[in-house]
């Protein structure tokens, strides 16, 4: 082989090697489910970005929840993951529970008004001024009785002293639930000596404080790297500290013991682990019922997605043209067939992944936009102006709040509009 033949062979090998690493063509048409949904939205939709909740899928997830739960444990709905009063009411009825976990003071105030028979537990410690605002918004004769229906979460002796002062100032009696650090290390009581200080303070001020129970959130259990310990090991360790705290309470503060104490635990990812060996008497979950993509974990395999973003296509163009790089329009699609078409959608930059049609992708060179997001796809993507792009949210608690309402679906068709909870 002469030098020229060698160079040509090398160039051919280089091209072949480069082609080997070309992205696959991921494009496809709508699945039948989203094709029907697109038709429904084009017929009856508002042609603005919308959050959709499929009630059929939600019903199946509620059934999966009931089969996952230990029947001896109560169920508490995590309101932040399902932030719509109608959605919460729907699930409360279907799941047969009046227990909610609340993480935001405006949500707390609205839920207390909308569901005066509910049993509420704070999921994170509220600044004492936020707690004071809740009582100010209650009015003189509220239907919701905070003294018997609300548990304030306390993570430290300092915060408990703040709440004690507020209870005396307002002449109210406050139920106190103590946050236990069962391994997540996001705050809460980490030792029995800390616990002793809090329980002593509650016992000494029984005229204004009532001990309500413990809360131990264990989301870390399924996220601990396997090289450190297994999920079961992490779960067992979390339960050991929880049980030690209960034993300490019963042995050292028998006057605070009662049959009504709330020992709350779990969360969607760890719900299944609490089926056996859990010391909690009630379990909390919310996200699993709509299953955003960040909850695609083995412990939630029996649940299905029930929430999607739908947004119209505003513009469609051949190829991919970038500012000041118009010369590369055809080069982009030659390298990556998923750049053969460009779409601009209504809105964008949500915490979400493209769901249908398959093969859509962001253009990282062009950048993100909350106004008109650029989306690329191959020629296999049969998408036209006024069609809808469907995305699956990565989480529900923040993404739902970016939409003024939820559009509910039944049998793949639009059914109703449910407002979200007030945010301020």
PDB file of N, CA and C in Angstrom, residues 204-245:
ATOM      1  N   UNK A 204     -43.516  19.927  80.810  1.00  0.00           N
ATOM      2  CA  UNK A 204     -43.561  21.011  81.793  1.00  0.00           C
ATOM      3  C   UNK A 204     -44.555  22.108  81.419  1.00  0.00           C
ATOM      4  N   UNK A 205     -45.010  22.113  80.178  1.00  0.00           N
ATOM      5  CA  UNK A 205     -45.934  23.166  79.717  1.00  0.00           C
ATOM      6  C   UNK A 205     -47.199  22.545  79.135  1.00  0.00           C
ATOM      7  N   UNK A 206     -47.717  21.575  79.849  1.00  0.00           N
ATOM      8  CA  UNK A 206     -48.893  20.857  79.380  1.00  0.00           C
ATOM      9  C   UNK A 206     -50.142  21.704  79.259  1.00  0.00           C
ATOM     10  N   UNK A 207     -50.124  22.896  79.829  1.00  0.00           N
ATOM     11  CA  UNK A 207     -51.302  23.771  79.711  1.00  0.00           C
ATOM     12  C   UNK A 207     -51.438  24.361  78.310  1.00  0.00           C
ATOM     13  N   UNK A 208     -50.302  24.463  77.575  1.00  0.00           N
ATOM     14  CA  UNK A 208     -50.357  25.059  76.229  1.00  0.00           C
ATOM     15  C   UNK A 208     -49.751  24.155  75.150  1.00  0.00           C
ATOM     16  N   UNK A 209     -49.052  23.101  75.554  1.00  0.00           N
ATOM     17  CA  UNK A 209     -48.445  22.193  74.584  1.00  0.00           C
ATOM     18  C   UNK A 209     -48.935  20.765  74.821  1.00  0.00           C
ATOM     19  N   UNK A 210     -49.224  20.056  73.730  1.00  0.00           N
ATOM     20  CA  UNK A 210     -49.602  18.649  73.792  1.00  0.00           C
ATOM     21  C   UNK A 210     -48.671  17.858  72.897  1.00  0.00           C
ATOM     22  N   UNK A 211     -48.107  16.776  73.418  1.00  0.00           N
ATOM     23  CA  UNK A 211     -47.259  15.929  72.579  1.00  0.00           C
ATOM     24  C   UNK A 211     -48.141  15.107  71.654  1.00  0.00           C
ATOM     25  N   UNK A 212     -47.839  15.180  70.330  1.00  0.00           N
ATOM     26  CA  UNK A 212     -48.677  14.506  69.328  1.00  0.00           C
ATOM     27  C   UNK A 212     -48.004  13.301  68.689  1.00  0.00           C
ATOM     28  N   UNK A 213     -46.656  13.249  68.691  1.00  0.00           N
ATOM     29  CA  UNK A 213     -45.997  12.105  68.085  1.00  0.00           C
ATOM     30  C   UNK A 213     -44.675  12.456  67.444  1.00  0.00           C
ATOM     31  N   UNK A 214     -44.221  11.569  66.552  1.00  0.00           N
ATOM     32  CA  UNK A 214     -42.951  11.713  65.848  1.00  0.00           C
ATOM     33  C   UNK A 214     -43.185  11.654  64.344  1.00  0.00           C
ATOM     34  N   UNK A 215     -42.255  12.264  63.609  1.00  0.00           N
ATOM     35  CA  UNK A 215     -42.232  12.145  62.157  1.00  0.00           C
ATOM     36  C   UNK A 215     -40.799  11.831  61.737  1.00  0.00           C
ATOM     37  N   UNK A 216     -40.604  10.741  60.997  1.00  0.00           N
ATOM     38  CA  UNK A 216     -39.281  10.359  60.514  1.00  0.00           C
ATOM     39  C   UNK A 216     -39.304  10.081  59.031  1.00  0.00           C
ATOM     40  N   UNK A 217     -38.811  11.032  58.232  1.00  0.00           N
ATOM     41  CA  UNK A 217     -38.832  10.914  56.769  1.00  0.00           C
ATOM     42  C   UNK A 217     -37.560  10.197  56.308  1.00  0.00           C
ATOM     43  N   UNK A 218     -37.712   9.180  55.486  1.00  0.00           N
ATOM     44  CA  UNK A 218     -36.587   8.311  55.151  1.00  0.00           C
ATOM     45  C   UNK A 218     -36.322   8.207  53.652  1.00  0.00           C
ATOM     46  N   UNK A 219     -36.456   9.322  52.927  1.00  0.00           N
ATOM     47  CA  UNK A 219     -36.288   9.285  51.465  1.00  0.00           C
ATOM     48  C   UNK A 219     -34.889   8.843  51.043  1.00  0.00           C
ATOM     49  N   UNK A 220     -33.913   9.014  51.924  1.00  0.00           N
ATOM     50  CA  UNK A 220     -32.532   8.659  51.590  1.00  0.00           C
ATOM     51  C   UNK A 220     -32.348   7.161  51.387  1.00  0.00           C
ATOM     52  N   UNK A 221     -33.242   6.373  51.949  1.00  0.00           N
ATOM     53  CA  UNK A 221     -33.064   4.924  52.010  1.00  0.00           C
ATOM     54  C   UNK A 221     -32.848   4.309  50.629  1.00  0.00           C
ATOM     55  N   UNK A 222     -33.613   4.758  49.623  1.00  0.00           N
ATOM     56  CA  UNK A 222     -33.491   4.167  48.285  1.00  0.00           C
ATOM     57  C   UNK A 222     -32.439   4.874  47.438  1.00  0.00           C
ATOM     58  N   UNK A 223     -31.783   5.885  47.994  1.00  0.00           N
ATOM     59  CA  UNK A 223     -30.796   6.654  47.231  1.00  0.00           C
ATOM     60  C   UNK A 223     -29.371   6.447  47.724  1.00  0.00           C
ATOM     61  N   UNK A 224     -29.191   5.745  48.825  1.00  0.00           N
ATOM     62  CA  UNK A 224     -27.851   5.489  49.346  1.00  0.00           C
ATOM     63  C   UNK A 224     -27.087   4.624  48.341  1.00  0.00           C
ATOM     64  N   UNK A 225     -25.859   5.025  47.951  1.00  0.00           N
ATOM     65  CA  UNK A 225     -25.082   4.199  47.007  1.00  0.00           C
ATOM     66  C   UNK A 225     -24.909   2.775  47.525  1.00  0.00           C
ATOM     67  N   UNK A 226     -25.070   1.828  46.619  1.00  0.00           N
ATOM     68  CA  UNK A 226     -24.994   0.429  47.003  1.00  0.00           C
ATOM     69  C   UNK A 226     -23.665   0.032  47.609  1.00  0.00           C
ATOM     70  N   UNK A 227     -22.595   0.775  47.276  1.00  0.00           N
ATOM     71  CA  UNK A 227     -21.286   0.432  47.838  1.00  0.00           C
ATOM     72  C   UNK A 227     -21.225   0.744  49.333  1.00  0.00           C
ATOM     73  N   UNK A 228     -22.153   1.588  49.806  1.00  0.00           N
ATOM     74  CA  UNK A 228     -22.174   1.931  51.230  1.00  0.00           C
ATOM     75  C   UNK A 228     -23.070   0.976  52.009  1.00  0.00           C
ATOM     76  N   UNK A 229     -24.286   0.796  51.511  1.00  0.00           N
ATOM     77  CA  UNK A 229     -25.212  -0.143  52.155  1.00  0.00           C
ATOM     78  C   UNK A 229     -26.420  -0.347  51.251  1.00  0.00           C
ATOM     79  N   UNK A 230     -27.124  -1.408  51.481  1.00  0.00           N
ATOM     80  CA  UNK A 230     -28.308  -1.701  50.681  1.00  0.00           C
ATOM     81  C   UNK A 230     -29.487  -0.872  51.188  1.00  0.00           C
ATOM     82  N   UNK A 231     -30.524  -0.706  50.350  1.00  0.00           N
ATOM     83  CA  UNK A 231     -31.726  -0.008  50.823  1.00  0.00           C
ATOM     84  C   UNK A 231     -32.308  -0.644  52.080  1.00  0.00           C
ATOM     85  N   UNK A 232     -32.287  -1.968  52.143  1.00  0.00           N
ATOM     86  CA  UNK A 232     -32.838  -2.640  53.326  1.00  0.00           C
ATOM     87  C   UNK A 232     -32.017  -2.329  54.571  1.00  0.00           C
ATOM     88  N   UNK A 233     -30.691  -2.280  54.437  1.00  0.00           N
ATOM     89  CA  UNK A 233     -29.853  -1.934  55.580  1.00  0.00           C
ATOM     90  C   UNK A 233     -30.137  -0.506  56.049  1.00  0.00           C
ATOM     91  N   UNK A 234     -30.225   0.424  55.095  1.00  0.00           N
ATOM     92  CA  UNK A 234     -30.503   1.819  55.441  1.00  0.00           C
ATOM     93  C   UNK A 234     -31.876   1.950  56.093  1.00  0.00           C
ATOM     94  N   UNK A 235     -32.844   1.192  55.575  1.00  0.00           N
ATOM     95  CA  UNK A 235     -34.190   1.215  56.161  1.00  0.00           C
ATOM     96  C   UNK A 235     -34.160   0.674  57.588  1.00  0.00           C
ATOM     97  N   UNK A 236     -33.483  -0.455  57.785  1.00  0.00           N
ATOM     98  CA  UNK A 236     -33.418  -1.051  59.121  1.00  0.00           C
ATOM     99  C   UNK A 236     -32.777  -0.086  60.128  1.00  0.00           C
ATOM    100  N   UNK A 237     -31.729   0.610  59.706  1.00  0.00           N
ATOM    101  CA  UNK A 237     -31.076   1.569  60.603  1.00  0.00           C
ATOM    102  C   UNK A 237     -32.014   2.718  60.951  1.00  0.00           C
ATOM    103  N   UNK A 238     -32.781   3.179  59.966  1.00  0.00           N
ATOM    104  CA  UNK A 238     -33.726   4.266  60.238  1.00  0.00           C
ATOM    105  C   UNK A 238     -34.778   3.829  61.248  1.00  0.00           C
ATOM    106  N   UNK A 239     -35.228   2.591  61.118  1.00  0.00           N
ATOM    107  CA  UNK A 239     -36.243   2.083  62.026  1.00  0.00           C
ATOM    108  C   UNK A 239     -35.699   1.846  63.434  1.00  0.00           C
ATOM    109  N   UNK A 240     -34.423   1.519  63.531  1.00  0.00           N
ATOM    110  CA  UNK A 240     -33.813   1.308  64.837  1.00  0.00           C
ATOM    111  C   UNK A 240     -33.822   2.591  65.664  1.00  0.00           C
ATOM    112  N   UNK A 241     -33.453   3.721  65.049  1.00  0.00           N
ATOM    113  CA  UNK A 241     -33.472   4.980  65.793  1.00  0.00           C
ATOM    114  C   UNK A 241     -34.902   5.408  66.103  1.00  0.00           C
ATOM    115  N   UNK A 242     -35.812   5.169  65.166  1.00  0.00           N
ATOM    116  CA  UNK A 242     -37.222   5.504  65.392  1.00  0.00           C
ATOM    117  C   UNK A 242     -37.751   4.708  66.592  1.00  0.00           C
ATOM    118  N   UNK A 243     -37.467   3.403  66.608  1.00  0.00           N
ATOM    119  CA  UNK A 243     -37.946   2.565  67.706  1.00  0.00           C
ATOM    120  C   UNK A 243     -37.301   2.967  69.033  1.00  0.00           C
ATOM    121  N   UNK A 244     -36.017   3.311  68.993  1.00  0.00           N
ATOM    122  CA  UNK A 244     -35.340   3.758  70.212  1.00  0.00           C
ATOM    123  C   UNK A 244     -35.988   5.025  70.761  1.00  0.00           C
ATOM    124  N   UNK A 245     -36.425   5.905  69.879  1.00  0.00           N
ATOM    125  CA  UNK A 245     -37.087   7.142  70.312  1.00  0.00           C
ATOM    126  C   UNK A 245     -38.432   6.839  70.953  1.00  0.00           C
TER     127      UNK A 245
END
